[in-house]
Every structure is written in structure tokens, then in C-alpha cells.
Short mmCIF file of C-alpha atoms in Angstrom, two decimals:
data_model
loop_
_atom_site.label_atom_id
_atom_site.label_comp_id
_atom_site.label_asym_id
_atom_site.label_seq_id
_atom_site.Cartn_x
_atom_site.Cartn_y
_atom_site.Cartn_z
CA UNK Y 1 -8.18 -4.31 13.21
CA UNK Y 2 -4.39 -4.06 14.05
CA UNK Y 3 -2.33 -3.30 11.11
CA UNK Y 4 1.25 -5.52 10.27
CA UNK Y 5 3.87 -4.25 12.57
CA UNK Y 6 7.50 -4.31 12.33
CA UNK Y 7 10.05 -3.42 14.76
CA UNK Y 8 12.43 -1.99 14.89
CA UNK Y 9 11.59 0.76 12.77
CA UNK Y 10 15.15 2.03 12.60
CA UNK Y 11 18.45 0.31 13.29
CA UNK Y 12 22.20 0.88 12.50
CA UNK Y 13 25.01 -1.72 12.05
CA UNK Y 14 28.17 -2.37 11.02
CA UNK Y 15 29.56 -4.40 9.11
CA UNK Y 16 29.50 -7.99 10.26
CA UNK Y 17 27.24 -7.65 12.62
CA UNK Y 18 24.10 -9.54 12.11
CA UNK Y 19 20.16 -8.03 12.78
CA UNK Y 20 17.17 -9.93 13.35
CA UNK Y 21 13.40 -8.16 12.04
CA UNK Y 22 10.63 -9.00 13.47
CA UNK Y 23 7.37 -8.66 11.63
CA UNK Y 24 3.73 -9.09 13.20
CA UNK Y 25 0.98 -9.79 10.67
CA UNK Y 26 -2.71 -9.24 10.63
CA UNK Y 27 -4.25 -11.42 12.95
CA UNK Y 28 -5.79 -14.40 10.46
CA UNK Y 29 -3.14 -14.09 8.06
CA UNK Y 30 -1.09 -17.23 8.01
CA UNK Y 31 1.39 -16.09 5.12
CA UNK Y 32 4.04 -13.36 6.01
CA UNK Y 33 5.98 -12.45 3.16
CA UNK Y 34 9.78 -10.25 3.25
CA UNK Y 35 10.84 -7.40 0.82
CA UNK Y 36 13.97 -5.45 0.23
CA UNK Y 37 13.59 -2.11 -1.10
CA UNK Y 38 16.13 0.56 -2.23
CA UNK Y 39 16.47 3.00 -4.45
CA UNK Y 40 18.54 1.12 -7.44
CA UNK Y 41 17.10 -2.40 -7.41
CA UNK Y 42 13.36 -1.17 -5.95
CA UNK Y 43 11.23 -3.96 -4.69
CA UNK Y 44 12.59 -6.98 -4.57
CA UNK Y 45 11.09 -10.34 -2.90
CA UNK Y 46 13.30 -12.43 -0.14
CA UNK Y 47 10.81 -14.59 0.76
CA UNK Y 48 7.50 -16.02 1.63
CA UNK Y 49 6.21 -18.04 4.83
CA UNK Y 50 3.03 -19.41 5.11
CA UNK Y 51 2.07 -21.65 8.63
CA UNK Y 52 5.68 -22.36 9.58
CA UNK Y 53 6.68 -23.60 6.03
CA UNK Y 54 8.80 -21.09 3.60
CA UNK Y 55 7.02 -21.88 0.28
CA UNK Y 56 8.96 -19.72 -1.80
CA UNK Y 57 12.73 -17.72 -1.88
CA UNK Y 58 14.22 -14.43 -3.94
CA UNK Y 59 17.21 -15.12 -5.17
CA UNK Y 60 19.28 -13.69 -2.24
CA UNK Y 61 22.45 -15.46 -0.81
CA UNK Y 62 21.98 -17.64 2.37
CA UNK Y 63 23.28 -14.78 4.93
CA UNK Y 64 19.44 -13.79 4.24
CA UNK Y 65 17.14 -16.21 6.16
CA UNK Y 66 13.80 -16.42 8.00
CA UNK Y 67 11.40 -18.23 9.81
CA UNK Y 68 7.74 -18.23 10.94
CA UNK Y 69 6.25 -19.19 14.24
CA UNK Y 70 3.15 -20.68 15.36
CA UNK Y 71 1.55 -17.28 16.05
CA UNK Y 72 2.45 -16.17 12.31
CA UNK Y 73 4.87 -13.77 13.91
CA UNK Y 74 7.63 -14.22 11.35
CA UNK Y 75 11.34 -12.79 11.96
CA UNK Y 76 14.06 -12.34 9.21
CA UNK Y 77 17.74 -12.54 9.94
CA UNK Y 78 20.79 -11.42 8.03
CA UNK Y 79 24.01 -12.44 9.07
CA UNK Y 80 27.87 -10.90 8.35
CA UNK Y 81 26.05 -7.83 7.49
CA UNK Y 82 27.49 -5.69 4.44
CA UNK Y 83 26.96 -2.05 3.41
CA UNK Y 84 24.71 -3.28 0.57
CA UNK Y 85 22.17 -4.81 2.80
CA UNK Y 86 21.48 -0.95 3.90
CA UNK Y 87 17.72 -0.79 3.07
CA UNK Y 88 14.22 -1.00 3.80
CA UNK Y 89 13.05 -4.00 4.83
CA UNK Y 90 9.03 -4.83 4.11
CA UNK Y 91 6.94 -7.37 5.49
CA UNK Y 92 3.78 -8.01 4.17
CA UNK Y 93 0.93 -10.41 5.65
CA UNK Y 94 -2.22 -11.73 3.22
CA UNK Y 95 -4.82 -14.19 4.02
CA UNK Y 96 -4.35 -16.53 1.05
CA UNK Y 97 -0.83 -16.08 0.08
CA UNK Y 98 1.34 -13.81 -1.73
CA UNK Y 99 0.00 -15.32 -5.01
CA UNK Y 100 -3.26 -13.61 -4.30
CA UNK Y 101 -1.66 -10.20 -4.66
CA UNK Y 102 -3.48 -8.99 -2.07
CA UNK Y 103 -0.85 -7.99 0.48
CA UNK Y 104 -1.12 -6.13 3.19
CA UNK Y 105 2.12 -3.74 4.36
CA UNK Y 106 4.11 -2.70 7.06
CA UNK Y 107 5.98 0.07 7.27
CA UNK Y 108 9.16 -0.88 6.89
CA UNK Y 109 12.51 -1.64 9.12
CA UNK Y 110 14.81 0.93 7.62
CA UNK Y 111 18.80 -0.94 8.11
CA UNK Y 112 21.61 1.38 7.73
CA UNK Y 113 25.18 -0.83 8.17
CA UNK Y 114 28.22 1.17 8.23
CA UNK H 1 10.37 -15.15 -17.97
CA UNK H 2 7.38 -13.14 -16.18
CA UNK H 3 7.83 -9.57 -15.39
CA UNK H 4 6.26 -5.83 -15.60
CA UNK H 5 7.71 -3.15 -17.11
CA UNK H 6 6.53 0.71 -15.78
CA UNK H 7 7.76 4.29 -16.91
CA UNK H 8 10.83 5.93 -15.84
CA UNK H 9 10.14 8.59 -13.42
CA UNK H 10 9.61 10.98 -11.42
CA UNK H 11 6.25 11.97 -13.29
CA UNK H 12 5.94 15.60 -11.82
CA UNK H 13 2.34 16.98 -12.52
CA UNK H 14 0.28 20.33 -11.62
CA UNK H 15 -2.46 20.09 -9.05
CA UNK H 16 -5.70 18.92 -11.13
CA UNK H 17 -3.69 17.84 -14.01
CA UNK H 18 -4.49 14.36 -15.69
CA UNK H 19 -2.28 11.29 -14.90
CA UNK H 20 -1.18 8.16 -16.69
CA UNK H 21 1.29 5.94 -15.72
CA UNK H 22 1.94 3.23 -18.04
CA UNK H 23 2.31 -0.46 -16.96
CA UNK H 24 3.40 -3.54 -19.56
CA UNK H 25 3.73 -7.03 -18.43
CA UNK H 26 4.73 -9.95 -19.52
CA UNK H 27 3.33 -13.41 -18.33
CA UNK H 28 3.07 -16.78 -19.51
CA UNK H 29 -0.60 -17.55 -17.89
CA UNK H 30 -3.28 -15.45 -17.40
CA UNK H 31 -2.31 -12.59 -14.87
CA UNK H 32 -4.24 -10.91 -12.34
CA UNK H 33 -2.89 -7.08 -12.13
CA UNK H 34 -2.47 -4.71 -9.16
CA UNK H 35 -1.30 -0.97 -8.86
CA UNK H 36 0.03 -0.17 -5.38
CA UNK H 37 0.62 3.15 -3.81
CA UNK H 38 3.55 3.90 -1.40
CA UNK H 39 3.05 7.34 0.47
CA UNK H 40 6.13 8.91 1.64
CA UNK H 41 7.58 6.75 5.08
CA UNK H 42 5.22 3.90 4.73
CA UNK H 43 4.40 0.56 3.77
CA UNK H 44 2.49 -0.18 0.14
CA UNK H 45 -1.07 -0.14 -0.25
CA UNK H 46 -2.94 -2.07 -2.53
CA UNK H 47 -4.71 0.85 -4.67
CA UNK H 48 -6.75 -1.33 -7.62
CA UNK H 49 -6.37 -4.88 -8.84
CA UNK H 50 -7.68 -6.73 -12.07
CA UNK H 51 -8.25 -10.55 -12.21
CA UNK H 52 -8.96 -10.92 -15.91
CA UNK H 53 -9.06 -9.35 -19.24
CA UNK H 54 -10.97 -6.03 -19.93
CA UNK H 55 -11.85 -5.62 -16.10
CA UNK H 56 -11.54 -2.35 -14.45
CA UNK H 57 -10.37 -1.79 -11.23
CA UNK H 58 -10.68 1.88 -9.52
CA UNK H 59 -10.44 3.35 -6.39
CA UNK H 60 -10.00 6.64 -4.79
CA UNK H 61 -10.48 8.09 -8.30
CA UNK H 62 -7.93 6.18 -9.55
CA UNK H 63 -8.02 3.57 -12.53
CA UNK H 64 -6.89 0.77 -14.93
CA UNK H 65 -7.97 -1.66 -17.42
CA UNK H 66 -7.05 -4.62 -17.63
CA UNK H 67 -5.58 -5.27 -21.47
CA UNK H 68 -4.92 -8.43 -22.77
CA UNK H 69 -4.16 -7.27 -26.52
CA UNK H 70 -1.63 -5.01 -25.60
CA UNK H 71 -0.75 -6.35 -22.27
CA UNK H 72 -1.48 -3.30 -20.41
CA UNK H 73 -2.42 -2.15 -17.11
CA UNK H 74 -2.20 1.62 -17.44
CA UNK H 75 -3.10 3.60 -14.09
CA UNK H 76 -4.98 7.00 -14.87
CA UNK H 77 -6.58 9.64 -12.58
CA UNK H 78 -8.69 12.63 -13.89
CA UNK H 79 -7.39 15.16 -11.56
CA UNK H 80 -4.62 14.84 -9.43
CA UNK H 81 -3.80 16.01 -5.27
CA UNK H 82 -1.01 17.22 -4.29
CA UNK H 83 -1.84 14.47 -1.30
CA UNK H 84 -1.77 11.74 -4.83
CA UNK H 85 2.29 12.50 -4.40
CA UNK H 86 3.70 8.79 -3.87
CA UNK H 87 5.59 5.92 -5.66
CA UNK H 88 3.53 3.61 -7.95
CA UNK H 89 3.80 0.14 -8.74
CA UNK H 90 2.30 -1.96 -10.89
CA UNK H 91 2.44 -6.17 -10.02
CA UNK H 92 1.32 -9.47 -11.47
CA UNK H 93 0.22 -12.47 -10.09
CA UNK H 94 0.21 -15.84 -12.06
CA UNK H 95 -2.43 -17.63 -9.14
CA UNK H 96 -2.63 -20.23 -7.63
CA UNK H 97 -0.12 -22.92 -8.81
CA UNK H 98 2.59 -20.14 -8.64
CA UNK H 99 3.07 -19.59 -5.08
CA UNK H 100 4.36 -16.69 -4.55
CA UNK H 101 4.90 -15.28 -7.26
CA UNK H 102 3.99 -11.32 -7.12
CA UNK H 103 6.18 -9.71 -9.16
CA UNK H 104 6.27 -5.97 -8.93
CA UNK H 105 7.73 -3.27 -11.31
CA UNK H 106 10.46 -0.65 -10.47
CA UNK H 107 8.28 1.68 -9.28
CA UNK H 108 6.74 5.28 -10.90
CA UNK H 109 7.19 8.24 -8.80
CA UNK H 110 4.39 11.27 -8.67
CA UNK H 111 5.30 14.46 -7.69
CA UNK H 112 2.43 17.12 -7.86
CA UNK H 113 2.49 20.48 -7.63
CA UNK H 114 0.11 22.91 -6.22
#
């Protein structure tokens, strides 16, 4: 059974620029769920599809955004890009939901802006 | 509001040594608890969970009980790898009703030393 992949792995930008993530899930899993990681603020949730619909949103400003297609793939897209945003990006996929708990990573999209 | 609390690390330990890495949350339901385990350049794994109070979750010789008195979720391991070396984190779940909500704590690294 295919893990969740996420591509690209590893990307640089600069400020302004805008990336797009893409993030496949576990086939089955309808919910695809986004997390920033870095080393002050940790783990920290951006937000949560589940079949097309974004149920729930981190408190992140609107240059953060997302979206879910039919096949689950789910992308995430951040816009005017600022050194801060330099992280790793997780996706997770889950069968019921992040509420479950029961998530199921990839391995990251590691963003470096300069 | 809800949130989990873990110990400041990095927890460095000797190969075989014991480990315990304390987790407090704080909830207004009834919580189910995780511990997940990120392994140098990768995703998290879900290590254990616990759906109610005075379960015990373990796995890989890893484990934690679930504490409602002291609202606890401690992770402990008998003897310790030097392949255990990762970042810990402890989450909560409030269930269904909550969507999602998965809140995670900062994180607990594990260094151990052969």
C-alpha cells in the first residue's frame, strides 16, 4: 500500500514568489490535512480537507490556501512568499478525519525562500 | 482553551537507559491521546494512542497510560536504541464533533548514545 507522497521534496524561493505543494494521500483516505513545521513554533496545523470541502483552518493569514480534488490529491499554495514561510511543509492523509488522530505522514516539502 | 504541554528537550540518554517523556494536557471533553515519533528526514508516525481513561497504549516497546487524575500521557521505554533517536510528540483529539482538532505539543527530542 502506497504511502502519502509529496512533491517536491525540496524547493527554493524568493521572496514574492509564490509555490504550490502537492500532496498525494493513501488511496481511501478522503481527508488530507497540511502542517507547518519549524524549529521555533514546531507543529502547527494550516488546514484540513476532507472530499473537496476544507472543514477546518490554523490560524494562518490568507496568502496560505488550499484545495482538494476529486481524487483526494490535495495541493497547498502560498502566495507573496516571505522568509518566514521557510519550513517544512507536512501533509497528512487519515481515513476518518484528522479528529481521529490517526494520521498518516508524508515526508515533508522542505521551502527555503530567500 | 485545549492544548498539551511536553518537556523541554533534547532528552539525551545512554544506550539501554530508561526513558520518560512527560506529556500534560489540557481538554475540555474527554480526549483521546497519541505519542508520535518523527525519525530524522521524515514524516510522523503514529507510535501509541489512548481513547479513554486508564488505557494503555504500547508499541515497539514503547508506552503510556492514559491518566485522567493527573491528566497525563507520559511515554516510557525500558531500554532505549540508539535507532529510538527521534522527536516526540504527544497530541489530543476531542472526537468527533471537533473536526479537526489534533492538537500536538512542541515536540521532545531523544538523543541516545551508544
Amino acid at each position: 500500500k502506497a504511502g502519502v507522497t509529496q512533491t517536491p521534496r525540496y524547493l527554493i524561493k524568493t521572496r514574492g514568489q509564490q509555490v504550490t505543494l502537492s500532496c498525494s494521500p493513501i488511496s481511501g483516505h478522503r481527508s488530507v490535512s497540511w502542517y507547518q513545521q519549524t524549529p521555533g513554533q514546531g507543529l502547527q496545523f494550516l488546514f484540513e480537507y476532507f472530499s473537496e470541502t476544507q472543514r477546518n483552518k490554523g490560524n494562518f493569514p490568507g496568502r496560505f490556501s488550499g484545495r482538494q480534488f476529486s481524487n483526494s490529491r490535495s495541493e497547498m499554495n502560498v502566495s507573496t512568499l516571505e522568509l518566514g514561510d521557510s519550513a517544512l511543509y507536512l501533509c497528512a492523509s487519515s481515513l476518518g478525519g484528522v479528529e481521529t488522530g490517526e494520521l498518516f505522514f508524508g515526508e515533508g516539502s522542505r521551502l527555503t525562500v530567500l | 482553551g485545549d492544548s498539551v504541554t511536553q518537556m523541554e528537550g533534547p532528552v539525551t540518554l545512554s544506550e539501554e537507559a530508561f526513558l520518560t517523556i512527560n506529556c500534560t494536557y489540557t481538554a475540555t471533553g474527554y480526549p483521546s491521546l497519541f505519542w508520535y515519533v518523527q525519525y530524522p528526514g521524515e514524516g510522523l508516525q503514529l507510535l501509541l494512542k489512548a481513547t479513554k481513561a486508564d488505557d494503555k497504549g504500547s508499541n515497539k516497546g514503547f508506552e503510556a497510560t492514559y491518566r485522567k487524575e493527573t491528566t497525563s500521557f507520559h511515554l516510557e521505554k525500558g531500554s532505549v536504541q540508539v535507532s529510538d533517536s527521534a522527536v516526540y510528540f504527544c497530541a489530543l483529539s476531542l472526537g468527533s464533533g471537533n473536526t479537526g482538532k489534533l492538537i500536538f505539543g512542541q515536540g521532545t527530542t531523544l538523543q541516545v548514545k551508544p
